[in-house]
C-alpha positions as semicolon CSV with decimal commas, in nm:
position;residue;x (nm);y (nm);z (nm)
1;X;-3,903;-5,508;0,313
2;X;-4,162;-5,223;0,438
3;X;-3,862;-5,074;0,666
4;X;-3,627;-5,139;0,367
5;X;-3,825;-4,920;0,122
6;X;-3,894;-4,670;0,439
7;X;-3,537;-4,628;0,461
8;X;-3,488;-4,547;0,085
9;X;-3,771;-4,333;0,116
10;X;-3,609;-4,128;0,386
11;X;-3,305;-4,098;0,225
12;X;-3,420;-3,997;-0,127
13;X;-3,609;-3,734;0,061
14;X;-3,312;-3,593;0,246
15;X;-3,084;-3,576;-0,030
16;X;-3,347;-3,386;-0,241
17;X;-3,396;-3,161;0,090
18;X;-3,026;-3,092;0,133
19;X;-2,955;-3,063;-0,315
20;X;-3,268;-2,779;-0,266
21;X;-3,076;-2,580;-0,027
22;X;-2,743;-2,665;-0,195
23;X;-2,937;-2,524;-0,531
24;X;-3,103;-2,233;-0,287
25;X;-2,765;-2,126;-0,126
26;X;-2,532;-2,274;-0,381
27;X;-2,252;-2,233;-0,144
28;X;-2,267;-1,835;-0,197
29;X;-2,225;-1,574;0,075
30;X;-2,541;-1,370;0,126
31;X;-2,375;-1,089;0,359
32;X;-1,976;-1,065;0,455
33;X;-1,902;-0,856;0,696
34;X;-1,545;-0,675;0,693
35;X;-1,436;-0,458;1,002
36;X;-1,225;-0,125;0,901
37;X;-1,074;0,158;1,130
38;X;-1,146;0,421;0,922
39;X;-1,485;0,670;0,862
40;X;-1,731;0,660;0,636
41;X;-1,634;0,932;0,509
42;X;-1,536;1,030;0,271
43;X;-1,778;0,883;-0,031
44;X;-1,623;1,004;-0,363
45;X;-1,408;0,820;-0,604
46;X;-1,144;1,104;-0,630
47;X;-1,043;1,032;-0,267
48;X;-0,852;0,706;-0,110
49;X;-0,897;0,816;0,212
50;X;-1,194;0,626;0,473
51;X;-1,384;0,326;0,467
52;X;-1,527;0,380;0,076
53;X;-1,176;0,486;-0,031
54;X;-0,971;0,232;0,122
55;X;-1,200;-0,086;-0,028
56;X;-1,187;0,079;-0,402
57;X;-0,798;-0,044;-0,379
58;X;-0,935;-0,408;-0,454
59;X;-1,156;-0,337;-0,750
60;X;-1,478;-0,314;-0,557
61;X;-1,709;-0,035;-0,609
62;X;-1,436;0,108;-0,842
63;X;-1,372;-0,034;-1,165
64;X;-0,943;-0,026;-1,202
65;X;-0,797;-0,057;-1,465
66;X;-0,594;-0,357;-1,368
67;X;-0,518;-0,534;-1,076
68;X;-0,240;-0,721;-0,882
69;X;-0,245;-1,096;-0,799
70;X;-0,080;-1,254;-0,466
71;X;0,298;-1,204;-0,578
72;X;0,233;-0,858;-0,693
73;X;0,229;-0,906;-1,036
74;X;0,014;-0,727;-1,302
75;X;-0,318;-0,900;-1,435
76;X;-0,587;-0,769;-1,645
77;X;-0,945;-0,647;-1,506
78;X;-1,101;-0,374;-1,725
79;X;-0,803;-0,342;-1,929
80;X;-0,858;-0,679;-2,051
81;X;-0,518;-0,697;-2,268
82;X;-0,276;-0,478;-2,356
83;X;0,045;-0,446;-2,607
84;X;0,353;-0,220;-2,566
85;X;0,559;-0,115;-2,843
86;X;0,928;-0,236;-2,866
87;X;1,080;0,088;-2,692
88;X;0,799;0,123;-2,396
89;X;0,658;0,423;-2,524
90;X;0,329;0,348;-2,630
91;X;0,091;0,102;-2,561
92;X;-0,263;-0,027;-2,709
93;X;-0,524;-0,158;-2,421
94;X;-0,854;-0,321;-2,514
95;X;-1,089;-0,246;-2,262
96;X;-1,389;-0,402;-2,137
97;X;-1,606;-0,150;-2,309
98;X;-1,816;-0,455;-2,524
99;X;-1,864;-0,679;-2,189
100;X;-2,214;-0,511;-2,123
101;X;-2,049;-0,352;-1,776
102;X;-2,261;-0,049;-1,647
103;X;-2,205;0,240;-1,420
104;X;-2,389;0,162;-1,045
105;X;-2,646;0,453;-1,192
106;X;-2,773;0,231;-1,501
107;X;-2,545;0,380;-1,790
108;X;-2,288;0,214;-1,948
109;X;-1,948;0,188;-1,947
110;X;-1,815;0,275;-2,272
111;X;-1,469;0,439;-2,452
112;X;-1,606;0,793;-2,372
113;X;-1,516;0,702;-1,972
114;X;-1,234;0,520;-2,095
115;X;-1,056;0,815;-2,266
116;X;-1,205;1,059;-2,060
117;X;-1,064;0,929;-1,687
118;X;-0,725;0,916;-1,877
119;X;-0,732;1,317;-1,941
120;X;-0,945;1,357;-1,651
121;X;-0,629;1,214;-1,429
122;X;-0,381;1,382;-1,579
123;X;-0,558;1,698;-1,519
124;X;-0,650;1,700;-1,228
125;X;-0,393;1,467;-1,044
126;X;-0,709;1,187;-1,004
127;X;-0,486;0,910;-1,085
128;X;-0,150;0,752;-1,118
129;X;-0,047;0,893;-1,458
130;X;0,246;1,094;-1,404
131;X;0,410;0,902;-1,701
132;X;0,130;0,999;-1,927
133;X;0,162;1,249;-2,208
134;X;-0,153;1,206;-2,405
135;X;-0,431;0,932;-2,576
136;X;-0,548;0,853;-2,881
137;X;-0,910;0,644;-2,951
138;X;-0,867;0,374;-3,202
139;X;-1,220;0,190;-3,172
140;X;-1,510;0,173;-2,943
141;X;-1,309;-0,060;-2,762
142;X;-0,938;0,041;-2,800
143;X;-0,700;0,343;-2,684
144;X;-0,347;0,422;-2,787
145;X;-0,145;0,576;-2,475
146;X;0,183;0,807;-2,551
147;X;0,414;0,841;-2,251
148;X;0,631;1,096;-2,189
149;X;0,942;0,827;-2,221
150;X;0,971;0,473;-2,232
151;X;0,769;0,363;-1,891
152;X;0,480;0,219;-2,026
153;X;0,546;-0,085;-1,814
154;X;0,626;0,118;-1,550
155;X;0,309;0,297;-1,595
156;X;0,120;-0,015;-1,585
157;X;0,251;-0,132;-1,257
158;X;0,189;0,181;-1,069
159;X;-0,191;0,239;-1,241
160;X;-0,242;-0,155;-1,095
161;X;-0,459;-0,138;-0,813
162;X;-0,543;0,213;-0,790
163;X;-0,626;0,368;-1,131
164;X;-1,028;0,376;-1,080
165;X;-1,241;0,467;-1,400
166;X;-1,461;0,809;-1,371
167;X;-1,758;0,817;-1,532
168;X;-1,787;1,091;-1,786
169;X;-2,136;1,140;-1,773
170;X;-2,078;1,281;-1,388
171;X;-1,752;1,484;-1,342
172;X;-1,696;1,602;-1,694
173;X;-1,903;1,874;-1,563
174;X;-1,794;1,902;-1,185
175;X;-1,582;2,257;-1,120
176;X;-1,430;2,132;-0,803
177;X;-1,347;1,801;-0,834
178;X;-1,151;1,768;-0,504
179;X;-1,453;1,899;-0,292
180;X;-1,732;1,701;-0,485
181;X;-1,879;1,536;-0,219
182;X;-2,251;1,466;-0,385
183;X;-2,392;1,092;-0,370
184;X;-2,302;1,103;-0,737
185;X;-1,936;1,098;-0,646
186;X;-1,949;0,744;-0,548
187;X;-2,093;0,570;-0,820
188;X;-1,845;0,337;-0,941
189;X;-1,841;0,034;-1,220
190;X;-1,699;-0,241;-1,018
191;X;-1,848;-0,551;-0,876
192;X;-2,073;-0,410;-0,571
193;X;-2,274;-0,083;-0,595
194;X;-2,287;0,138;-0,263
195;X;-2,664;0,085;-0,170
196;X;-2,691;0,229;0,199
197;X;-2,508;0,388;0,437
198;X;-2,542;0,422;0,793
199;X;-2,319;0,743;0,969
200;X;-2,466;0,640;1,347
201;X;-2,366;0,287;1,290
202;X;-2,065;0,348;1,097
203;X;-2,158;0,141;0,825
204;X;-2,174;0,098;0,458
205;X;-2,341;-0,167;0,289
206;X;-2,243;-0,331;-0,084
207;X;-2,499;-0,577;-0,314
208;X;-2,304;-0,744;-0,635
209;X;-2,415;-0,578;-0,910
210;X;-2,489;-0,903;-1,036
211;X;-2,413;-1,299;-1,086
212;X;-2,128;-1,238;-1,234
213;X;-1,836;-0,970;-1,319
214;X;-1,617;-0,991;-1,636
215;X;-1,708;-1,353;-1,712
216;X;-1,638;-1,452;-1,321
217;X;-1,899;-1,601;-1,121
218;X;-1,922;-1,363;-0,800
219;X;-1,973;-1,574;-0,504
220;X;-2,017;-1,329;-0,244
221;X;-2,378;-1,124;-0,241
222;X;-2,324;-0,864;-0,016
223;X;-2,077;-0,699;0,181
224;X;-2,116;-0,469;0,501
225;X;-1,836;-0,285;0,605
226;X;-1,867;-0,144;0,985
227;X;-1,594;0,090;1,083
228;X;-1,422;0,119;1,431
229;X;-1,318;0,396;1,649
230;X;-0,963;0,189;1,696
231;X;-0,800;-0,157;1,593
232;X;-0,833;-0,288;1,928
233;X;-1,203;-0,238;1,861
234;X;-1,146;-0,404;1,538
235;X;-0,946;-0,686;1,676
236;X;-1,194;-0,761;1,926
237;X;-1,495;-0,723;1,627
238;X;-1,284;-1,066;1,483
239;X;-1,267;-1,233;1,778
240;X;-1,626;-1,220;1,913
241;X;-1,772;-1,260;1,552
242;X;-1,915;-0,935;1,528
243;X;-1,707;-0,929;1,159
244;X;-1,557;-1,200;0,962
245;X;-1,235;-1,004;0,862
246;X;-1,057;-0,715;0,865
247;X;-0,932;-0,462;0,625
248;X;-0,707;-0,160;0,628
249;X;-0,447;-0,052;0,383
250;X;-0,151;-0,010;0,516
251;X;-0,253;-0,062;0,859
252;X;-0,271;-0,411;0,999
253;X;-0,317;-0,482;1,354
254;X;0,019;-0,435;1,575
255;X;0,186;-0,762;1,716
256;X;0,094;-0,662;2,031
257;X;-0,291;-0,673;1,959
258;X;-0,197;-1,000;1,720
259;X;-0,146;-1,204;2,039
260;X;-0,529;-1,150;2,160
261;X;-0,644;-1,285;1,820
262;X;-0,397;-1,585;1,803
263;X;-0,469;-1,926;1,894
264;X;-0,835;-1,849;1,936
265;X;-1,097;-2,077;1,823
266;X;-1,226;-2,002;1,426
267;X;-1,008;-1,732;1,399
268;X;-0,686;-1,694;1,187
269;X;-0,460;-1,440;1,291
270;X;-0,366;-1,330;0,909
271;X;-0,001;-1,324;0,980
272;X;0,244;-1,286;0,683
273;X;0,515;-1,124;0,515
274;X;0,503;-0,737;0,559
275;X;0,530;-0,496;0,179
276;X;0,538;-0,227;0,368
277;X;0,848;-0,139;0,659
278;X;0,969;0,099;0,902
279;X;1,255;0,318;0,762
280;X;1,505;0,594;0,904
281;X;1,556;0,874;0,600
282;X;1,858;1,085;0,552
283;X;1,802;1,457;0,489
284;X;2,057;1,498;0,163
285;X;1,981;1,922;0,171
286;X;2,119;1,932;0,576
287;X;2,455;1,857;0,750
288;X;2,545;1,643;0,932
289;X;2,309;1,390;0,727
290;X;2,431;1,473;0,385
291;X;2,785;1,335;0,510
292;X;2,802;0,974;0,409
293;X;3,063;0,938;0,685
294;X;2,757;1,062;0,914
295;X;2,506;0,781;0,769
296;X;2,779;0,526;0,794
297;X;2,827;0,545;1,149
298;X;2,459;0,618;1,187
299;X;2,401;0,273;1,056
300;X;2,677;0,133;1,285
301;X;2,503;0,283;1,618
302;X;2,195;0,160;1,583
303;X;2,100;-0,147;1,780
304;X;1,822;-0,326;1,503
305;X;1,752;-0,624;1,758
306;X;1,611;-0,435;1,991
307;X;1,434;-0,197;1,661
308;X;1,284;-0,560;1,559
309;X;1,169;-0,630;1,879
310;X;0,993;-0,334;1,932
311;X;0,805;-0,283;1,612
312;X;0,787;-0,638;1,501
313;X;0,755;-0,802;1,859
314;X;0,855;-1,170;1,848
315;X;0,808;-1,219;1,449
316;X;1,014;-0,934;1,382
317;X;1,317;-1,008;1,124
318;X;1,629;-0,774;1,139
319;X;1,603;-0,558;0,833
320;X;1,931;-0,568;0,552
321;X;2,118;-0,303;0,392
322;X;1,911;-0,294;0,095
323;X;1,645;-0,118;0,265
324;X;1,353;-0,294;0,108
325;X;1,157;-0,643;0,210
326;X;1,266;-0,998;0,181
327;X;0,884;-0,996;0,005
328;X;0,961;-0,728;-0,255
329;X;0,988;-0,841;-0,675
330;X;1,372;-0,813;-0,685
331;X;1,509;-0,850;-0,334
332;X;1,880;-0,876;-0,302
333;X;1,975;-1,170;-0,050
334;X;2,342;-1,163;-0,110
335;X;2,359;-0,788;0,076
336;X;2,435;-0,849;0,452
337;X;2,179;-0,823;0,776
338;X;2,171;-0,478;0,966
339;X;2,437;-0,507;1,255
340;X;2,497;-0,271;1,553
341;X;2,887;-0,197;1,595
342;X;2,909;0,131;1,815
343;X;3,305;0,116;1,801
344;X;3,321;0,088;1,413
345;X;3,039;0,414;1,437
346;X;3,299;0,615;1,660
347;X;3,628;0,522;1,486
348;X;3,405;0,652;1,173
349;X;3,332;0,953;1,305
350;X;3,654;1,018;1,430
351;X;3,834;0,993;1,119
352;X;3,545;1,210;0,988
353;X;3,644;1,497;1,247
354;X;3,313;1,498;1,416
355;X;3,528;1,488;1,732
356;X;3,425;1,623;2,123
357;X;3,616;1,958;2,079
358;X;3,508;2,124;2,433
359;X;3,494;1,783;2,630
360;X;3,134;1,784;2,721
361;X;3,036;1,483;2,605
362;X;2,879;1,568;2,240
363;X;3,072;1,541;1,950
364;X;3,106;1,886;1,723
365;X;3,109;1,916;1,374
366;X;3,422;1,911;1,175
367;X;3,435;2,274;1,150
368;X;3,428;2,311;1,560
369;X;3,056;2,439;1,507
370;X;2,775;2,233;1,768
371;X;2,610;1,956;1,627
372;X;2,269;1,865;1,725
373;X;2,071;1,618;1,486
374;X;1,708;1,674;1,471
375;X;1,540;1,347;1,456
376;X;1,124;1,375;1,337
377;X;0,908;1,168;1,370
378;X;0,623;1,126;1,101
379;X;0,315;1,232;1,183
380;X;0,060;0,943;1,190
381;X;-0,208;0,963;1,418
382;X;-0,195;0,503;1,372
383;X;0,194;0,479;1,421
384;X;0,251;0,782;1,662
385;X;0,352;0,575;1,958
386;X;0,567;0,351;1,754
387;X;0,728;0,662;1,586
388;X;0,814;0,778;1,913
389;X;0,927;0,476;2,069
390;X;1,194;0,421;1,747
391;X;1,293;0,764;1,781
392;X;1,355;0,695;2,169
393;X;1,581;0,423;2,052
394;X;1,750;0,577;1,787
395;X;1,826;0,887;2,012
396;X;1,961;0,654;2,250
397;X;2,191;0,508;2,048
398;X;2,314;0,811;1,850
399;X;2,390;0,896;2,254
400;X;2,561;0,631;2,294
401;X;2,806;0,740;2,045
402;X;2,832;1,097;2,118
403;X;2,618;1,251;1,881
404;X;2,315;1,453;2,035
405;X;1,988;1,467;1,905
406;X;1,625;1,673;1,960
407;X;1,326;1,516;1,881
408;X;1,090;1,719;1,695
409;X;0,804;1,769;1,897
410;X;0,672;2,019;1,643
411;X;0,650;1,768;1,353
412;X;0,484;1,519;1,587
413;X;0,208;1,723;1,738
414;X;0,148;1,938;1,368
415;X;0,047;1,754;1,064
416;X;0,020;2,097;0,874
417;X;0,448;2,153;0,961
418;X;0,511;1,761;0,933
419;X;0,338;1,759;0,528
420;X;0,513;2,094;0,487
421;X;0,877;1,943;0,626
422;X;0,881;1,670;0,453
423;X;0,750;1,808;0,119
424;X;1,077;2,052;0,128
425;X;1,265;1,777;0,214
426;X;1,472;1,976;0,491
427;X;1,444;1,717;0,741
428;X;1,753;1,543;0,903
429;X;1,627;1,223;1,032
430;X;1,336;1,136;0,921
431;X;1,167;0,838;1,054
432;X;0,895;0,665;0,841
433;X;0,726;0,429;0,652
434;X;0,675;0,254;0,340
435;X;0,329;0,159;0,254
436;X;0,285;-0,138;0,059
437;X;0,096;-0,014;-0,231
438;X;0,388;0,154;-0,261
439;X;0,637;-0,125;-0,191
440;X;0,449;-0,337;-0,471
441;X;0,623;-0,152;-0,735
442;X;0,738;0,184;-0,650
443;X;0,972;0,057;-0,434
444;X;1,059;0,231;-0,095
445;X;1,333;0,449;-0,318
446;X;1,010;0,674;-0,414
447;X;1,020;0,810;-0,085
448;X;1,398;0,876;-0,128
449;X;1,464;1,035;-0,384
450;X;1,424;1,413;-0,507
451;X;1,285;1,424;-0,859
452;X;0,939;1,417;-1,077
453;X;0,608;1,342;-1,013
454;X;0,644;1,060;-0,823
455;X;0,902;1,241;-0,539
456;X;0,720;1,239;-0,209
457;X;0,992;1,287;0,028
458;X;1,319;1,239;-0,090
459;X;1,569;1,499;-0,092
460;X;1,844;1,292;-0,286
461;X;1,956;1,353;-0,650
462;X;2,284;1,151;-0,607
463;X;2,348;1,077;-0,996
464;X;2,400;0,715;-0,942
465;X;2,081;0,659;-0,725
466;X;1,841;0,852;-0,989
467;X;2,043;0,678;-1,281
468;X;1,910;0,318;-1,103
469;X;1,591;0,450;-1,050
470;X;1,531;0,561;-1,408
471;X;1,622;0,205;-1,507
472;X;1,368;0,070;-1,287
473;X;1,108;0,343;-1,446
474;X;1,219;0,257;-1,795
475;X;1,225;-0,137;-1,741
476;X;1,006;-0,290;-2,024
477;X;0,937;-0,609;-1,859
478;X;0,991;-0,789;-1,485
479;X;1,330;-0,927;-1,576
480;X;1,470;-0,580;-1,654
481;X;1,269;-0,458;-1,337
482;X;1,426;-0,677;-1,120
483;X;1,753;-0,636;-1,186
484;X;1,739;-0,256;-1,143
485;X;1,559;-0,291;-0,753
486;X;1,877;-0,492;-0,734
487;X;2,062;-0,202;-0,840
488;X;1,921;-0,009;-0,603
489;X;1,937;-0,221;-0,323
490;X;2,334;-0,273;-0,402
491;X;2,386;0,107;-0,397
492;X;2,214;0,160;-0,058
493;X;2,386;-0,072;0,065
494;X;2,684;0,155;-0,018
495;X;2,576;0,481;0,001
496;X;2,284;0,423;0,289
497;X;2,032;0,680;0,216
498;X;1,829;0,530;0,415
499;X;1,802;0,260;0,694
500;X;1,565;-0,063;0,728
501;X;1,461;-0,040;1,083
502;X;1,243;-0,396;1,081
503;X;1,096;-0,624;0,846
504;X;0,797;-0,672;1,027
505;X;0,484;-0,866;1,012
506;X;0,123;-0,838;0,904
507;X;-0,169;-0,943;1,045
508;X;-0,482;-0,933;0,930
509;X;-0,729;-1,170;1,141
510;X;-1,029;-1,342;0,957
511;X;-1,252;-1,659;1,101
512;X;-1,277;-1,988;0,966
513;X;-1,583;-2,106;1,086
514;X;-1,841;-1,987;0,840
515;X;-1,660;-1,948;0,513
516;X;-1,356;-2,096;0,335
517;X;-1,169;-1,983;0,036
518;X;-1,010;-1,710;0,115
519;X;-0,713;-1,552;-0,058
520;X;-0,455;-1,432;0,167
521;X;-0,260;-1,183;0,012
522;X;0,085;-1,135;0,183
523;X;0,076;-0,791;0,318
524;X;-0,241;-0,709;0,194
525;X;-0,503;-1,005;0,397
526;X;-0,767;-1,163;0,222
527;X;-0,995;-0,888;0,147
528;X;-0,829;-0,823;-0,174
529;X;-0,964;-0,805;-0,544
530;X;-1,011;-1,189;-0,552
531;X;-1,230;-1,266;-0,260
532;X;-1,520;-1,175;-0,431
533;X;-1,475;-1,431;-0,668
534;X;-1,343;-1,723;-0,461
535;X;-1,506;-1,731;-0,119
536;X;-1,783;-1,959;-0,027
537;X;-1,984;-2,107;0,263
538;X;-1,916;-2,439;0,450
C-alpha cells in the first residue's frame, strides 16, 4: 500500500510539473528565427526592398489592409469588411479603427491614418492605388472609396498583401518621402514592432506587440530575422539549424541548392507549386518581333524540355501556351503543352519571306534587309546565371533555324540601361520573370501589355489583348475574373505575345523538429501572414 500511494504521489507530482510548464510555455514560440538573403536595409515602410521590406508583405510590422489566404484569395485584416456597389465603382470598408490597435510608437490607429495613407498613396505612388480616384469619411470607423471605373474588386485584389497603412502622425509632415530613412520610418501597426537591429550581425529582431492581434491569439513571441550574403548561405542556415525557415519574395532557393536540403533529417525542403515563372517577351514596337509569323516560329524553335530542365531541374513541368501557371485563379487546361517543332518554325518563316537571300546561313528579312534579333537578358543580380543560360538556349535554337541573334551584354552588365530598356519597351526578346505577388492577381499579362498605371514592361496595345485585360480589371467578383484570365490565356495562345519557358518549382526549406503548424503557402513558404497565428512548439 505505502509503494501504492508513493506511486500516486509521484505521478500527481509530475503531471502538475509538466501542466506548470504546459501553463508556463503554453505551447508558444518564444523566438523564431527566419533566414533572408537580403540587407537590413532599408528600414522604412515606403520601401519593399531588404529584409524589413520583404517581411511587411505578410502583415508583420505593417498593418495591410487585407491579406491573401493559401489559394490566393482575398480575406479581411484591417479592412475588416467591405461592400461594393452593384457597378464596381465604389466601395464602403469598415476598418479596424475601434479594435484598440496602436501604432509600434504608442498612438493609435484611427480613421485619420485610414484616410490619410489612401491620399498619401495616391500621391506619392506609396501604394497600389492606381484605380483610385478619391475618398470620402463616413464615420470614425468607415470610408467610401470612388474609383476611377468599375475595378473596385480589382482594386481589392491588387491592394491584398501589399497596401501597408502610414501613420499620419509621422509622414504627413515628411518632404521627401522616398529618402526618409529616420527610425520613425519603420514604425508600423502590425503584429510585431521592430525592437533592435543589429547591421554587424545582419539582424533584425521582432516582439508581438501583444497576446493577441485582431481577436487572434498570436502564438509566436518573437521573431529574429538574420540575413545572408547568398542562398547557399541560407540553405545551409536550414540545414545546420542556425534558422528554422526561410523567406524571400520572389526568390526561393534554386533546384540545384534544393537537393542539399532534401531528404535531410528535421528539415522539409518547402517544395511546391511555383506563382511566379520564367517568360520570353515579344518587343511589339521592333521588327522582326512585332511579326506574329516571327513569334510563331519562335515558339516552334524552342526546345522547352531542355528550358524545364534547366531552370526547373528534375521537378520542372513544360510550360503551355497560355503563358501563366497551372497554380494561377483561372488557368486554362484545355490549351496545349509547349512543343519544339523546328520544321513547322522554318516552313513558317519561309512562307513569311524571312528567307537566306545571300546564302550565308542567316535568314534576311522580308525586305532583303539583315536580320539580327537582339535577345536581353533581365538584369537580376539572383537570376543572372539562369538568364544567361536560357538565353544560351534560346540563341541556340533560333540558330538552329536560321535566325541570328546577339545577346545583350549591355542590358546584362547595366541595370541603369536594362530599367531604362525595358521601361520604353524597345526590347526584342526580352527574357524575364513573373513574380508571384504579381501572378496572384495581376496576372503575368501586366508585364505585357502597354497601357496605364499598372504597365511595367509591355509594349503591346493589340485591341483584343487590352479588351481581355480590361475585363479582368473590371471583373466584379472571382467568377467574372476567371473567365477573363481564361480569355487571356486563349488569346496567347493565338497571338503568343509571350512564351512560358518553365513552370517551375519552389522551395522554401523549414525544420520540423522544434515546431509544427506551419502554413505552407504554395509559392510563397510558410512564413506568410498566418504563421504568426498558427505555429506552436512540440
Amino acid at each position: 500500500m505505502k509503494k501504492l500511494l508513493s506511486l500516486l504521489l509521484c505521478l500527481i507530482l509530475a503531471t502538475a510539473c509538466m501542466a506548470a510548464a504546459a501553463a508556463e510555455t503554453d505551447g508558444k514560440v518564444d523566438e523564431l528565427k527566419v533566414g533572408i538573403a537580403k540587407a537590413v536595409t532599408p528600414r522604412t515602410l515606403m520601401s519593399e526592398s531588404g529584409a524589413y521590406g520583404r517581411m511587411n508583405y505578410n502583415a508583420f510590422c505593417a498593418g495591410t489592409f487585407l491579406i491573401k489566404d493559401a489559394d490566393g484569395v482575398i480575406q479581411p485584416n484591417l479592412m475588416t469588411d467591405w461592400e461594393i456597389n452593384e457597378d464596381g465603382t465604389e466601395m464602403v470598408a469598415t476598418f479596424a479603427t475601434d479594435q484598440g490597435i496602436t501604432w509600434h510608437d504608442g498612438e493609435m490607429l484611427t480613421m485619420d491614418d485610414i484616410e490619410f495613407t489612401c491620399n498619401f498613396s495616391m500621391s506619392n505612388g506609396a501604394g497600389y492605388m492606381g484605380e483610385l480616384d478619391h475618398v470620402e469619411r463616413l464615420s470614425d470607423t468607415q470610408l467610401k472609396f470612388f474609383f476611377k471605373g468599375p475595378k473596385a474588386f480589382y482594386e481589392m485584389g491588387t491592394m491584398a498583401i501589399f497596401q501597408r497603412v502610414y501613420p499620419k502622425h509621422i509622414w504627413e509632415n515628411v518632404e521627401d518621402p522616398d529618402n526618409y530613412a529616420e527610425p520613425e520610418a519603420a514604425i508600423g501597426c502590425g503584429p510585431y514592432k521592430l525592437v533592435n537591429v543589429d547591421e554587424d550581425a545582419g539582424t533584425l529582431h521582432y516582439e508581438a506587440v501583444a497576446d493577441s492581434y485582431l481577436g487572434r491569439e498570436l502564438t509566436v513571441k518573437s521573431v529574429t530575422v538574420r540575413t545572408y550574403d547568398s542562398q547557399d548561405a541560407l540553405a545551409m542556415a536550414v540545414r545546420t539549424g542556425e534558422v528554422d525557415a526561410m523567406y524571400d519574395y520572389a526568390s526561393p532557393i534554386p533546384p540545384t541548392l534544393a537537393q542539399s536540403v532534401t531528404g535531410v533529417e528535421n528539415v522539409d525542403n518547402g517544395m511546391s507549386k511555383n506563382l511566379g515563372n520564367y517568360m520570353l517577351l515579344f518587343g511589339f514596337k521592333k521588327q522582326p518581333t512585332d511579326d506574329l509569323a516571327f513569334r510563331q516560329a519562335t515558339y516552334k524553335a524552342l526546345d522547352y524540355e531542355l528550358l524545364a530542365a534547366a531552370i526547373g531541374g528534375d521537378d520542372g513541368e513544360v510550360a503551355g501556351a497560355g503563358l501563366i501557371p497551372s497554380l494561377s485563379l483561372g488557368f486554362d487546361d484545355t490549351l496545349p503543352t509547349n512543343a519544339q517543332d523546328q520544321e513547322e518554325a522554318m516552313r513558317i518563316l519561309d512562307e513569311a519571306g524571312y528567307l537566306d537571300v545571300n546564302g550565308d546561313g542567316w535568314r534576311e528579312m522580308p525586305d532583303g534587309s539583315e536580320m539580327n534579333v537582339v535577345v536581353s537578358p533581365q538584369n537580376n543580380a539572383t537570376r543572372q546565371s539562369m538568364y544567361e543560360r536560357i538565353a544560351e538556349i534560346i540563341m541556340k535554337n533560333l540558330g538552329e533555324i536560321g535566325v541570328q541573334t546577339t545577346l545583350d551584354e549591355e542590358s546584362v552588365r547595366n541595370s541603369d540601361f536594362a530599367n531604362q530598356l525595358r521601361a520604353d519597351g524597345t526590347y526584342e526578346l526580352f527574357i524575364c520573370y513573373s513574380t508571384q505577388g504579381v501572378g496572384m492577381f495581376k496576372t503575368a499579362y501586366m508585364y505585357i501589355i502597354d497601357e496605364g498605371p499598372g504597365a511595367k514592361w509591355g509594349s503591346c496595345l493589340d485591341p483584343e489583348l487590352l479588351d481581355a485585360y480590361h475585363a479582368l480589371q473590371e471583373a466584379q467578383d472571382y467568377d467574372a475574373y476567371t473567365d477573363s484570365v481564361r480569355a487571356l490565356q486563349q488569346l496567347n495562345a493565338e497571338h503568343i505575345y509571350g512564351i512560358g519557358l518553365c513552370w517551375d518549382k519552389s522551395y522554401y526549406p523549414y525544420r520540423t523538429d522544434k515546431y509544427e503548424g506551419w502554413t505552407d503557402f504554395p509559392g510563397w513558404g510558410v512564413i506568410n501572414n498566418q504563421t504568426w497565428y498558427t505555429l506552436h512548439t512540440k
